[in-house]
Amino acid sequence: AEHQHTRYNPLRDDWVLVSAHRVKRPWQGQLEEPPREDVPRWDPNNPLCPGATRANGEVNPQYESTFVFPNDFPALQPDAPEPDDSDHPLFRAAPARGVCKVMCFHPWSDLTLPLMSLTEIRAVIDAWAELATELGASYPWVQIFENKGAMMGCSNPHPHCQVWASSFLPNEARLEDRTQRQHLSQHGVPMLLEYAEQEARRKERLVLENVDWLVVVPYWATWPYQTLLLPRRHVCRLQDLSEGERDSLASIMKRLLIKYDNLFEVSFPYSMGWHGAPTGPHLEEDCRHWQLHAHYYPPLLRSATVRKFMVGYEMLAQAQRDLTPEQAAECLRNLPEVHYK
């Protein structure tokens, strides 16, 4: 807790420098603007609201639960042409096709997941699973992710996420596929199933748990209050969760996100996303090495206005953090589970 050291991340096959003493240094850097507290519940000019007109001229229905629609400015399109052949191995390109969807969690713009009911969160989980099944029938990778807060690049406060399906396995997916496959081959057990069992027993990085799930600040965490959400049983994909596991997932997500908001009494920014076994042509393959999990990457470090910057050493050498994962886990673990609002 007092001296710098490095920790190995077996999921990414890399290392992080832990320098816990650096959190004591005075901060004279940039201060962020706290999130808006005056978001209107409904705004006709907000393209994600029920009944609003989006950029392409389409009018949203008067939806009352989740609402999924094609991204009006997609990063991936299903009919993109093939790139030209390269004349040199240092200038390679490959086809990239796919679809991008937006999913609104709720019709109200002033709600976030921790302020929604368990029934409403369960509807989000079911919609995630439906999209994973639908898009995963043909695409190798379906990435569900939420960018929450302007600090994480979110331009619209309405509660929503994105789902991108791609014709290729992205870098993080290929990396996790390799490391989990190697671990199963060498140790005979899925990496993250074994890891969850170890963290549940050790408890020093455990933030939350219930009958089906646990949340930890991973031993190798990079972001200050990063967490990893893991099922207790072996589950390869989100759509494989049982009814009971979906209910308990809604519960533990709400508890975690309330703790995040309570940490600095602010609508806590983060990027999160689900990782599970590849789909499409991989549905017929042996994917036992995969274990479903969700990553939460929040940037805040000291307060609602002081963030962790991944620059300099982090970009040019390796990741570095300013407090130990054990300190972060203890802080989160001791926070109340009643929302500060």
mmCIF file of C-alpha atoms in Angstrom:
data_model
loop_
_atom_site.group_PDB
_atom_site.id
_atom_site.type_symbol
_atom_site.label_atom_id
_atom_site.label_comp_id
_atom_site.label_asym_id
_atom_site.label_seq_id
_atom_site.Cartn_x
_atom_site.Cartn_y
_atom_site.Cartn_z
ATOM 1 C CA ALA A 1 0.000 0.000 0.000
ATOM 2 C CA GLU A 2 2.957 2.344 0.497
ATOM 3 C CA HIS A 3 5.511 1.279 -2.093
ATOM 4 C CA GLN A 4 5.358 1.099 -5.869
ATOM 5 C CA HIS A 5 5.192 -2.268 -7.574
ATOM 6 C CA THR A 6 3.836 -3.791 -10.779
ATOM 7 C CA ARG A 7 0.932 -6.211 -11.108
ATOM 8 C CA TYR A 8 0.220 -8.650 -13.904
ATOM 9 C CA ASN A 9 -3.097 -8.629 -15.772
ATOM 10 C CA PRO A 10 -3.601 -12.186 -17.080
ATOM 11 C CA LEU A 11 -6.674 -11.156 -19.078
ATOM 12 C CA ARG A 12 -4.694 -8.671 -21.176
ATOM 13 C CA ASP A 13 -1.220 -10.196 -20.777
ATOM 14 C CA ASP A 14 0.244 -6.888 -19.622
ATOM 15 C CA TRP A 15 1.328 -5.075 -16.455
ATOM 16 C CA VAL A 16 0.218 -2.056 -14.440
ATOM 17 C CA LEU A 17 2.425 0.127 -12.232
ATOM 18 C CA VAL A 18 0.873 0.733 -8.800
ATOM 19 C CA SER A 19 2.173 3.905 -7.129
ATOM 20 C CA ALA A 20 -0.157 4.372 -4.165
ATOM 21 C CA HIS A 21 1.913 7.126 -2.548
ATOM 22 C CA ARG A 22 1.234 9.443 -5.515
ATOM 23 C CA VAL A 23 -2.355 10.040 -4.422
ATOM 24 C CA LYS A 24 -0.945 12.177 -1.586
ATOM 25 C CA ARG A 25 0.549 14.744 -3.947
ATOM 26 C CA PRO A 26 -1.237 18.119 -4.183
ATOM 27 C CA TRP A 27 -3.397 18.576 -7.274
ATOM 28 C CA GLN A 28 -3.031 21.768 -9.306
ATOM 29 C CA GLY A 29 -4.240 20.363 -12.601
ATOM 30 C CA GLN A 30 -7.507 20.516 -14.486
ATOM 31 C CA LEU A 31 -10.815 20.504 -12.628
ATOM 32 C CA GLU A 32 -13.812 19.062 -14.452
ATOM 33 C CA GLU A 33 -17.292 20.515 -14.548
ATOM 34 C CA PRO A 34 -19.665 18.400 -12.425
ATOM 35 C CA PRO A 35 -22.544 16.790 -14.342
ATOM 36 C CA ARG A 36 -25.711 18.800 -14.887
ATOM 37 C CA GLU A 37 -28.388 18.342 -12.250
ATOM 38 C CA ASP A 38 -31.121 20.190 -14.171
ATOM 39 C CA VAL A 39 -31.707 17.735 -17.035
ATOM 40 C CA PRO A 40 -35.356 18.042 -18.143
ATOM 41 C CA ARG A 41 -37.398 14.858 -17.994
ATOM 42 C CA TRP A 42 -38.577 15.362 -21.579
ATOM 43 C CA ASP A 43 -37.202 17.710 -24.219
ATOM 44 C CA PRO A 44 -38.680 17.819 -27.738
ATOM 45 C CA ASN A 45 -35.259 18.858 -29.039
ATOM 46 C CA ASN A 46 -33.506 15.841 -27.537
ATOM 47 C CA PRO A 47 -33.315 13.210 -30.319
ATOM 48 C CA LEU A 48 -33.447 10.337 -27.814
ATOM 49 C CA CYS A 49 -36.718 11.378 -26.178
ATOM 50 C CA PRO A 50 -40.067 9.755 -27.012
ATOM 51 C CA GLY A 51 -41.775 11.579 -29.865
ATOM 52 C CA ALA A 52 -38.664 13.594 -30.775
ATOM 53 C CA THR A 53 -37.342 13.898 -34.333
ATOM 54 C CA ARG A 54 -33.861 12.485 -34.928
ATOM 55 C CA ALA A 55 -31.201 13.828 -37.308
ATOM 56 C CA ASN A 56 -32.397 11.615 -40.178
ATOM 57 C CA GLY A 57 -35.943 12.962 -39.908
ATOM 58 C CA GLU A 58 -37.422 9.881 -38.250
ATOM 59 C CA VAL A 59 -39.749 10.427 -35.292
ATOM 60 C CA ASN A 60 -39.293 8.257 -32.208
ATOM 61 C CA PRO A 61 -42.326 6.357 -30.971
ATOM 62 C CA GLN A 62 -43.859 7.215 -27.604
ATOM 63 C CA TYR A 63 -41.883 4.393 -26.006
ATOM 64 C CA GLU A 64 -42.432 3.526 -22.345
ATOM 65 C CA SER A 65 -39.582 1.102 -21.656
ATOM 66 C CA THR A 66 -36.451 0.368 -23.696
ATOM 67 C CA PHE A 67 -36.204 1.607 -27.284
ATOM 68 C CA VAL A 68 -33.703 0.350 -29.889
ATOM 69 C CA PHE A 69 -33.010 2.022 -33.224
ATOM 70 C CA PRO A 70 -30.202 2.106 -35.830
ATOM 71 C CA ASN A 71 -27.479 4.640 -35.065
ATOM 72 C CA ASP A 72 -28.003 7.615 -37.378
ATOM 73 C CA PHE A 73 -24.201 8.051 -37.659
ATOM 74 C CA PRO A 74 -22.885 4.469 -37.581
ATOM 75 C CA ALA A 75 -19.197 3.624 -37.332
ATOM 76 C CA LEU A 76 -19.929 0.334 -39.105
ATOM 77 C CA GLN A 77 -22.192 -0.309 -42.087
ATOM 78 C CA PRO A 78 -23.205 -3.693 -43.503
ATOM 79 C CA ASP A 79 -22.425 -2.919 -47.143
ATOM 80 C CA ALA A 80 -19.023 -1.221 -46.978
ATOM 81 C CA PRO A 81 -16.788 -1.966 -49.998
ATOM 82 C CA GLU A 82 -13.599 -3.999 -49.816
ATOM 83 C CA PRO A 83 -10.437 -1.936 -49.238
ATOM 84 C CA ASP A 84 -7.841 -1.868 -51.992
ATOM 85 C CA ASP A 85 -5.108 -4.486 -51.935
ATOM 86 C CA SER A 86 -1.923 -3.373 -50.218
ATOM 87 C CA ASP A 87 1.342 -3.178 -52.129
ATOM 88 C CA HIS A 88 3.434 -3.545 -48.948
ATOM 89 C CA PRO A 89 3.069 -5.547 -45.687
ATOM 90 C CA LEU A 90 3.455 -2.354 -43.634
ATOM 91 C CA PHE A 91 0.302 -0.912 -45.207
ATOM 92 C CA ARG A 92 -2.352 -3.535 -44.605
ATOM 93 C CA ALA A 93 -6.117 -3.064 -44.551
ATOM 94 C CA ALA A 94 -8.985 -5.484 -44.117
ATOM 95 C CA PRO A 95 -12.763 -5.389 -44.627
ATOM 96 C CA ALA A 96 -14.862 -3.991 -41.774
ATOM 97 C CA ARG A 97 -18.620 -4.362 -41.882
ATOM 98 C CA GLY A 98 -21.336 -4.322 -39.271
ATOM 99 C CA VAL A 99 -24.261 -2.503 -37.736
ATOM 100 C CA CYS A 100 -24.544 0.030 -34.926
ATOM 101 C CA LYS A 101 -27.615 0.431 -32.755
ATOM 102 C CA VAL A 102 -28.613 2.792 -29.957
ATOM 103 C CA MET A 103 -30.662 1.581 -27.026
ATOM 104 C CA CYS A 104 -32.515 3.964 -24.725
ATOM 105 C CA PHE A 105 -32.923 2.565 -21.224
ATOM 106 C CA HIS A 106 -35.958 4.629 -20.225
ATOM 107 C CA PRO A 107 -38.227 7.359 -21.636
ATOM 108 C CA TRP A 108 -37.138 9.900 -18.989
ATOM 109 C CA SER A 109 -33.952 11.891 -19.598
ATOM 110 C CA ASP A 110 -33.391 12.684 -15.910
ATOM 111 C CA LEU A 111 -33.006 9.040 -14.876
ATOM 112 C CA THR A 112 -29.847 6.939 -14.827
ATOM 113 C CA LEU A 113 -29.574 3.204 -14.154
ATOM 114 C CA PRO A 114 -29.009 3.532 -10.368
ATOM 115 C CA LEU A 115 -32.204 5.598 -10.099
ATOM 116 C CA MET A 116 -34.299 3.131 -12.095
ATOM 117 C CA SER A 117 -36.363 0.345 -10.538
ATOM 118 C CA LEU A 118 -35.201 -3.274 -10.578
ATOM 119 C CA THR A 119 -37.982 -4.065 -13.054
ATOM 120 C CA GLU A 120 -36.746 -1.311 -15.385
ATOM 121 C CA ILE A 121 -33.128 -2.477 -15.116
ATOM 122 C CA ARG A 122 -34.238 -6.050 -15.804
ATOM 123 C CA ALA A 123 -35.902 -4.802 -19.007
ATOM 124 C CA VAL A 124 -32.532 -3.326 -20.051
ATOM 125 C CA ILE A 125 -30.789 -6.657 -19.401
ATOM 126 C CA ASP A 126 -33.397 -8.539 -21.421
ATOM 127 C CA ALA A 127 -33.015 -6.078 -24.308
ATOM 128 C CA TRP A 128 -29.220 -6.544 -24.177
ATOM 129 C CA ALA A 129 -29.652 -10.316 -24.388
ATOM 130 C CA GLU A 130 -32.109 -10.032 -27.271
ATOM 131 C CA LEU A 131 -29.721 -7.839 -29.256
ATOM 132 C CA ALA A 132 -26.795 -10.140 -28.484
ATOM 133 C CA THR A 133 -28.825 -13.061 -29.827
ATOM 134 C CA GLU A 134 -30.192 -11.243 -32.873
ATOM 135 C CA LEU A 135 -26.933 -9.669 -34.016
ATOM 136 C CA GLY A 136 -24.800 -12.589 -32.835
ATOM 137 C CA ALA A 137 -26.624 -14.928 -35.193
ATOM 138 C CA SER A 138 -24.464 -13.590 -38.025
ATOM 139 C CA TYR A 139 -21.782 -11.276 -36.596
ATOM 140 C CA PRO A 140 -18.677 -12.641 -34.805
ATOM 141 C CA TRP A 141 -18.658 -9.903 -32.167
ATOM 142 C CA VAL A 142 -21.431 -7.885 -30.518
ATOM 143 C CA GLN A 143 -20.133 -5.110 -28.286
ATOM 144 C CA ILE A 144 -22.621 -3.679 -25.796
ATOM 145 C CA PHE A 145 -21.235 -0.562 -24.139
ATOM 146 C CA GLU A 146 -22.393 2.506 -22.219
ATOM 147 C CA ASN A 147 -20.536 5.803 -22.068
ATOM 148 C CA LYS A 148 -22.024 7.705 -19.134
ATOM 149 C CA GLY A 149 -21.307 11.372 -18.587
ATOM 150 C CA ALA A 150 -19.737 14.152 -20.618
ATOM 151 C CA MET A 151 -16.352 13.264 -19.107
ATOM 152 C CA MET A 152 -16.525 9.973 -21.004
ATOM 153 C CA GLY A 153 -17.533 11.574 -24.285
ATOM 154 C CA CYS A 154 -21.279 11.146 -23.927
ATOM 155 C CA SER A 155 -23.006 13.998 -25.742
ATOM 156 C CA ASN A 156 -26.555 13.254 -24.568
ATOM 157 C CA PRO A 157 -27.646 12.875 -20.909
ATOM 158 C CA HIS A 158 -30.604 10.636 -21.811
ATOM 159 C CA PRO A 159 -29.974 7.138 -20.361
ATOM 160 C CA HIS A 160 -28.771 4.993 -23.235
ATOM 161 C CA CYS A 161 -26.079 2.662 -24.528
ATOM 162 C CA GLN A 162 -24.779 1.495 -27.873
ATOM 163 C CA VAL A 163 -24.483 -1.926 -29.481
ATOM 164 C CA TRP A 164 -21.995 -2.427 -32.305
ATOM 165 C CA ALA A 165 -21.845 -5.725 -34.196
ATOM 166 C CA SER A 166 -18.768 -6.309 -36.354
ATOM 167 C CA SER A 167 -17.634 -8.727 -39.014
ATOM 168 C CA PHE A 168 -14.303 -9.082 -37.196
ATOM 169 C CA LEU A 169 -13.066 -9.693 -33.659
ATOM 170 C CA PRO A 170 -11.839 -6.359 -32.227
ATOM 171 C CA ASN A 171 -8.459 -6.104 -30.524
ATOM 172 C CA GLU A 172 -9.704 -6.559 -26.951
ATOM 173 C CA ALA A 173 -11.828 -9.553 -27.956
ATOM 174 C CA ARG A 174 -8.923 -11.251 -29.742
ATOM 175 C CA LEU A 175 -6.644 -10.600 -26.778
ATOM 176 C CA GLU A 176 -9.089 -11.965 -24.206
ATOM 177 C CA ASP A 177 -9.824 -14.944 -26.436
ATOM 178 C CA ARG A 178 -6.124 -15.822 -26.548
ATOM 179 C CA THR A 179 -5.404 -15.376 -22.830
ATOM 180 C CA GLN A 180 -8.507 -17.268 -21.675
ATOM 181 C CA ARG A 181 -7.840 -20.086 -24.131
ATOM 182 C CA GLN A 182 -4.264 -20.406 -22.873
ATOM 183 C CA HIS A 183 -5.361 -20.431 -19.238
ATOM 184 C CA LEU A 184 -7.913 -23.202 -19.791
ATOM 185 C CA SER A 185 -5.332 -25.237 -21.696
ATOM 186 C CA GLN A 186 -2.701 -24.835 -18.969
ATOM 187 C CA HIS A 187 -4.864 -25.000 -15.829
ATOM 188 C CA GLY A 188 -8.006 -26.884 -16.861
ATOM 189 C CA VAL A 189 -10.439 -24.220 -15.611
ATOM 190 C CA PRO A 190 -11.733 -20.985 -17.194
ATOM 191 C CA MET A 191 -9.578 -18.072 -16.020
ATOM 192 C CA LEU A 192 -12.327 -15.764 -14.789
ATOM 193 C CA LEU A 193 -14.278 -18.567 -13.122
ATOM 194 C CA GLU A 194 -11.174 -19.427 -11.100
ATOM 195 C CA TYR A 195 -10.501 -15.737 -10.485
ATOM 196 C CA ALA A 196 -14.045 -15.126 -9.170
ATOM 197 C CA GLU A 197 -13.700 -18.068 -6.770
ATOM 198 C CA GLN A 198 -10.377 -16.696 -5.504
ATOM 199 C CA GLU A 199 -11.702 -13.159 -4.997
ATOM 200 C CA ALA A 200 -14.840 -14.436 -3.236
ATOM 201 C CA ARG A 201 -12.593 -16.306 -0.793
ATOM 202 C CA ARG A 202 -9.982 -13.571 -0.264
ATOM 203 C CA LYS A 203 -12.535 -10.716 -0.012
ATOM 204 C CA GLU A 204 -9.929 -7.891 0.114
ATOM 205 C CA ARG A 205 -10.974 -6.576 -3.318
ATOM 206 C CA LEU A 206 -14.619 -7.648 -3.076
ATOM 207 C CA VAL A 207 -17.101 -4.771 -3.389
ATOM 208 C CA LEU A 208 -20.448 -6.576 -3.653
ATOM 209 C CA GLU A 209 -21.817 -10.087 -3.967
ATOM 210 C CA ASN A 210 -25.076 -11.973 -4.170
ATOM 211 C CA VAL A 211 -26.076 -15.547 -4.907
ATOM 212 C CA ASP A 212 -25.185 -15.343 -8.623
ATOM 213 C CA TRP A 213 -22.719 -12.452 -9.027
ATOM 214 C CA LEU A 214 -19.801 -10.616 -7.496
ATOM 215 C CA VAL A 215 -18.172 -7.253 -8.133
ATOM 216 C CA VAL A 216 -14.481 -6.731 -7.460
ATOM 217 C CA VAL A 217 -11.878 -4.087 -8.037
ATOM 218 C CA PRO A 218 -9.600 -6.401 -10.026
ATOM 219 C CA TYR A 219 -6.115 -7.098 -8.702
ATOM 220 C CA TRP A 220 -4.755 -5.583 -11.929
ATOM 221 C CA ALA A 221 -7.150 -2.591 -12.139
ATOM 222 C CA THR A 222 -5.914 0.376 -14.147
ATOM 223 C CA TRP A 223 -8.556 3.043 -13.487
ATOM 224 C CA PRO A 224 -8.897 4.249 -9.868
ATOM 225 C CA TYR A 225 -12.320 2.737 -9.128
ATOM 226 C CA GLN A 226 -12.467 0.208 -11.954
ATOM 227 C CA THR A 227 -14.629 -2.838 -11.262
ATOM 228 C CA LEU A 228 -15.217 -6.236 -12.799
ATOM 229 C CA LEU A 229 -18.672 -7.840 -12.663
ATOM 230 C CA LEU A 230 -18.535 -11.646 -12.734
ATOM 231 C CA PRO A 231 -21.043 -14.513 -12.589
ATOM 232 C CA ARG A 232 -20.375 -17.267 -10.065
ATOM 233 C CA ARG A 233 -21.173 -20.120 -12.462
ATOM 234 C CA HIS A 234 -19.618 -20.784 -15.841
ATOM 235 C CA VAL A 235 -21.538 -18.659 -18.393
ATOM 236 C CA CYS A 236 -20.182 -17.944 -21.870
ATOM 237 C CA ARG A 237 -22.619 -15.312 -23.154
ATOM 238 C CA LEU A 238 -25.112 -12.776 -21.843
ATOM 239 C CA GLN A 239 -28.002 -14.523 -23.572
ATOM 240 C CA ASP A 240 -27.194 -17.714 -21.637
ATOM 241 C CA LEU A 241 -28.216 -16.213 -18.278
ATOM 242 C CA SER A 242 -31.173 -17.784 -16.490
ATOM 243 C CA GLU A 243 -34.207 -15.818 -15.354
ATOM 244 C CA GLY A 244 -32.928 -15.805 -11.783
ATOM 245 C CA GLU A 245 -29.454 -14.675 -12.850
ATOM 246 C CA ARG A 246 -30.968 -11.776 -14.779
ATOM 247 C CA ASP A 247 -32.930 -10.691 -11.717
ATOM 248 C CA SER A 248 -29.892 -10.863 -9.469
ATOM 249 C CA LEU A 249 -27.835 -9.052 -12.125
ATOM 250 C CA ALA A 250 -30.313 -6.156 -12.066
ATOM 251 C CA SER A 251 -29.965 -6.038 -8.292
ATOM 252 C CA ILE A 252 -26.170 -6.040 -8.145
ATOM 253 C CA MET A 253 -25.894 -3.509 -10.995
ATOM 254 C CA LYS A 254 -28.183 -1.123 -9.118
ATOM 255 C CA ARG A 255 -26.221 -1.578 -5.879
ATOM 256 C CA LEU A 256 -22.883 -0.982 -7.622
ATOM 257 C CA LEU A 257 -24.033 2.110 -9.485
ATOM 258 C CA ILE A 258 -25.562 3.603 -6.322
ATOM 259 C CA LYS A 259 -22.192 3.153 -4.619
ATOM 260 C CA TYR A 260 -20.472 4.842 -7.553
ATOM 261 C CA ASP A 261 -22.836 7.839 -7.337
ATOM 262 C CA ASN A 262 -22.435 7.997 -3.552
ATOM 263 C CA LEU A 263 -18.625 8.060 -3.728
ATOM 264 C CA PHE A 264 -18.487 11.756 -4.639
ATOM 265 C CA GLU A 265 -22.240 12.461 -4.553
ATOM 266 C CA VAL A 266 -22.422 12.985 -8.279
ATOM 267 C CA SER A 267 -23.848 11.102 -11.258
ATOM 268 C CA PHE A 268 -20.707 8.993 -11.667
ATOM 269 C CA PRO A 269 -19.186 8.920 -15.164
ATOM 270 C CA TYR A 270 -17.840 5.697 -16.618
ATOM 271 C CA SER A 271 -17.482 3.549 -19.696
ATOM 272 C CA MET A 272 -18.710 -0.004 -19.281
ATOM 273 C CA GLY A 273 -19.190 -2.958 -21.552
ATOM 274 C CA TRP A 274 -19.908 -6.672 -21.732
ATOM 275 C CA HIS A 275 -17.418 -9.265 -22.944
ATOM 276 C CA GLY A 276 -18.494 -12.814 -23.735
ATOM 277 C CA ALA A 277 -17.683 -15.596 -26.127
ATOM 278 C CA PRO A 278 -17.651 -14.639 -29.841
ATOM 279 C CA THR A 279 -20.751 -15.346 -31.875
ATOM 280 C CA GLY A 280 -21.662 -15.791 -35.542
ATOM 281 C CA PRO A 281 -19.436 -18.551 -36.941
ATOM 282 C CA HIS A 282 -17.995 -19.108 -33.448
ATOM 283 C CA LEU A 283 -21.339 -20.331 -32.108
ATOM 284 C CA GLU A 284 -20.458 -23.801 -33.387
ATOM 285 C CA GLU A 285 -16.979 -23.750 -31.832
ATOM 286 C CA ASP A 286 -15.806 -24.819 -28.389
ATOM 287 C CA CYS A 287 -15.769 -21.575 -26.364
ATOM 288 C CA ARG A 288 -15.494 -23.075 -22.876
ATOM 289 C CA HIS A 289 -12.461 -20.894 -22.166
ATOM 290 C CA TRP A 290 -14.693 -17.803 -22.154
ATOM 291 C CA GLN A 291 -16.426 -16.470 -19.063
ATOM 292 C CA LEU A 292 -18.992 -13.679 -19.364
ATOM 293 C CA HIS A 293 -18.002 -10.448 -17.592
ATOM 294 C CA ALA A 294 -18.574 -6.707 -17.586
ATOM 295 C CA HIS A 295 -15.892 -4.034 -17.226
ATOM 296 C CA TYR A 296 -16.589 -0.679 -15.564
ATOM 297 C CA TYR A 297 -13.996 2.035 -16.217
ATOM 298 C CA PRO A 298 -14.709 5.267 -14.273
ATOM 299 C CA PRO A 299 -12.199 8.139 -14.612
ATOM 300 C CA LEU A 300 -12.736 9.982 -11.300
ATOM 301 C CA LEU A 301 -9.847 9.815 -8.842
ATOM 302 C CA ARG A 302 -10.029 12.275 -5.931
ATOM 303 C CA SER A 303 -13.370 14.029 -6.225
ATOM 304 C CA ALA A 304 -16.220 14.809 -8.606
ATOM 305 C CA THR A 305 -13.958 17.288 -10.393
ATOM 306 C CA VAL A 306 -10.545 15.538 -10.397
ATOM 307 C CA ARG A 307 -10.062 12.759 -12.903
ATOM 308 C CA LYS A 308 -7.319 10.283 -13.691
ATOM 309 C CA PHE A 309 -5.568 11.113 -16.962
ATOM 310 C CA MET A 310 -4.095 8.287 -19.031
ATOM 311 C CA VAL A 311 -1.276 10.262 -20.616
ATOM 312 C CA GLY A 312 2.491 10.453 -20.703
ATOM 313 C CA TYR A 313 3.832 7.332 -19.000
ATOM 314 C CA GLU A 314 0.526 5.512 -19.487
ATOM 315 C CA MET A 315 0.513 6.144 -23.240
ATOM 316 C CA LEU A 316 4.225 5.694 -23.826
ATOM 317 C CA ALA A 317 5.193 2.994 -21.314
ATOM 318 C CA GLN A 318 2.440 1.172 -19.397
ATOM 319 C CA ALA A 319 -0.654 1.784 -17.290
ATOM 320 C CA GLN A 320 -0.128 3.374 -13.856
ATOM 321 C CA ARG A 321 -2.542 3.899 -10.959
ATOM 322 C CA ASP A 322 -2.412 6.139 -7.878
ATOM 323 C CA LEU A 323 -4.077 4.011 -5.177
ATOM 324 C CA THR A 324 -4.124 0.285 -4.663
ATOM 325 C CA PRO A 325 -7.071 -1.815 -5.828
ATOM 326 C CA GLU A 326 -7.510 -2.902 -2.204
ATOM 327 C CA GLN A 327 -7.885 0.727 -1.065
ATOM 328 C CA ALA A 328 -10.391 1.416 -3.843
ATOM 329 C CA ALA A 329 -12.389 -1.714 -3.020
ATOM 330 C CA GLU A 330 -12.541 -0.861 0.691
ATOM 331 C CA CYS A 331 -13.741 2.636 -0.124
ATOM 332 C CA LEU A 332 -16.503 1.363 -2.423
ATOM 333 C CA ARG A 333 -17.434 -1.493 -0.082
ATOM 334 C CA ASN A 334 -18.035 0.880 2.837
ATOM 335 C CA LEU A 335 -20.322 3.243 0.915
ATOM 336 C CA PRO A 336 -24.074 3.134 1.624
ATOM 337 C CA GLU A 337 -26.447 1.439 -0.801
ATOM 338 C CA VAL A 338 -29.139 4.106 -0.475
ATOM 339 C CA HIS A 339 -28.687 6.720 -3.182
ATOM 340 C CA TYR A 340 -27.590 10.128 -1.920
ATOM 341 C CA LYS A 341 -30.491 11.761 -3.757
#
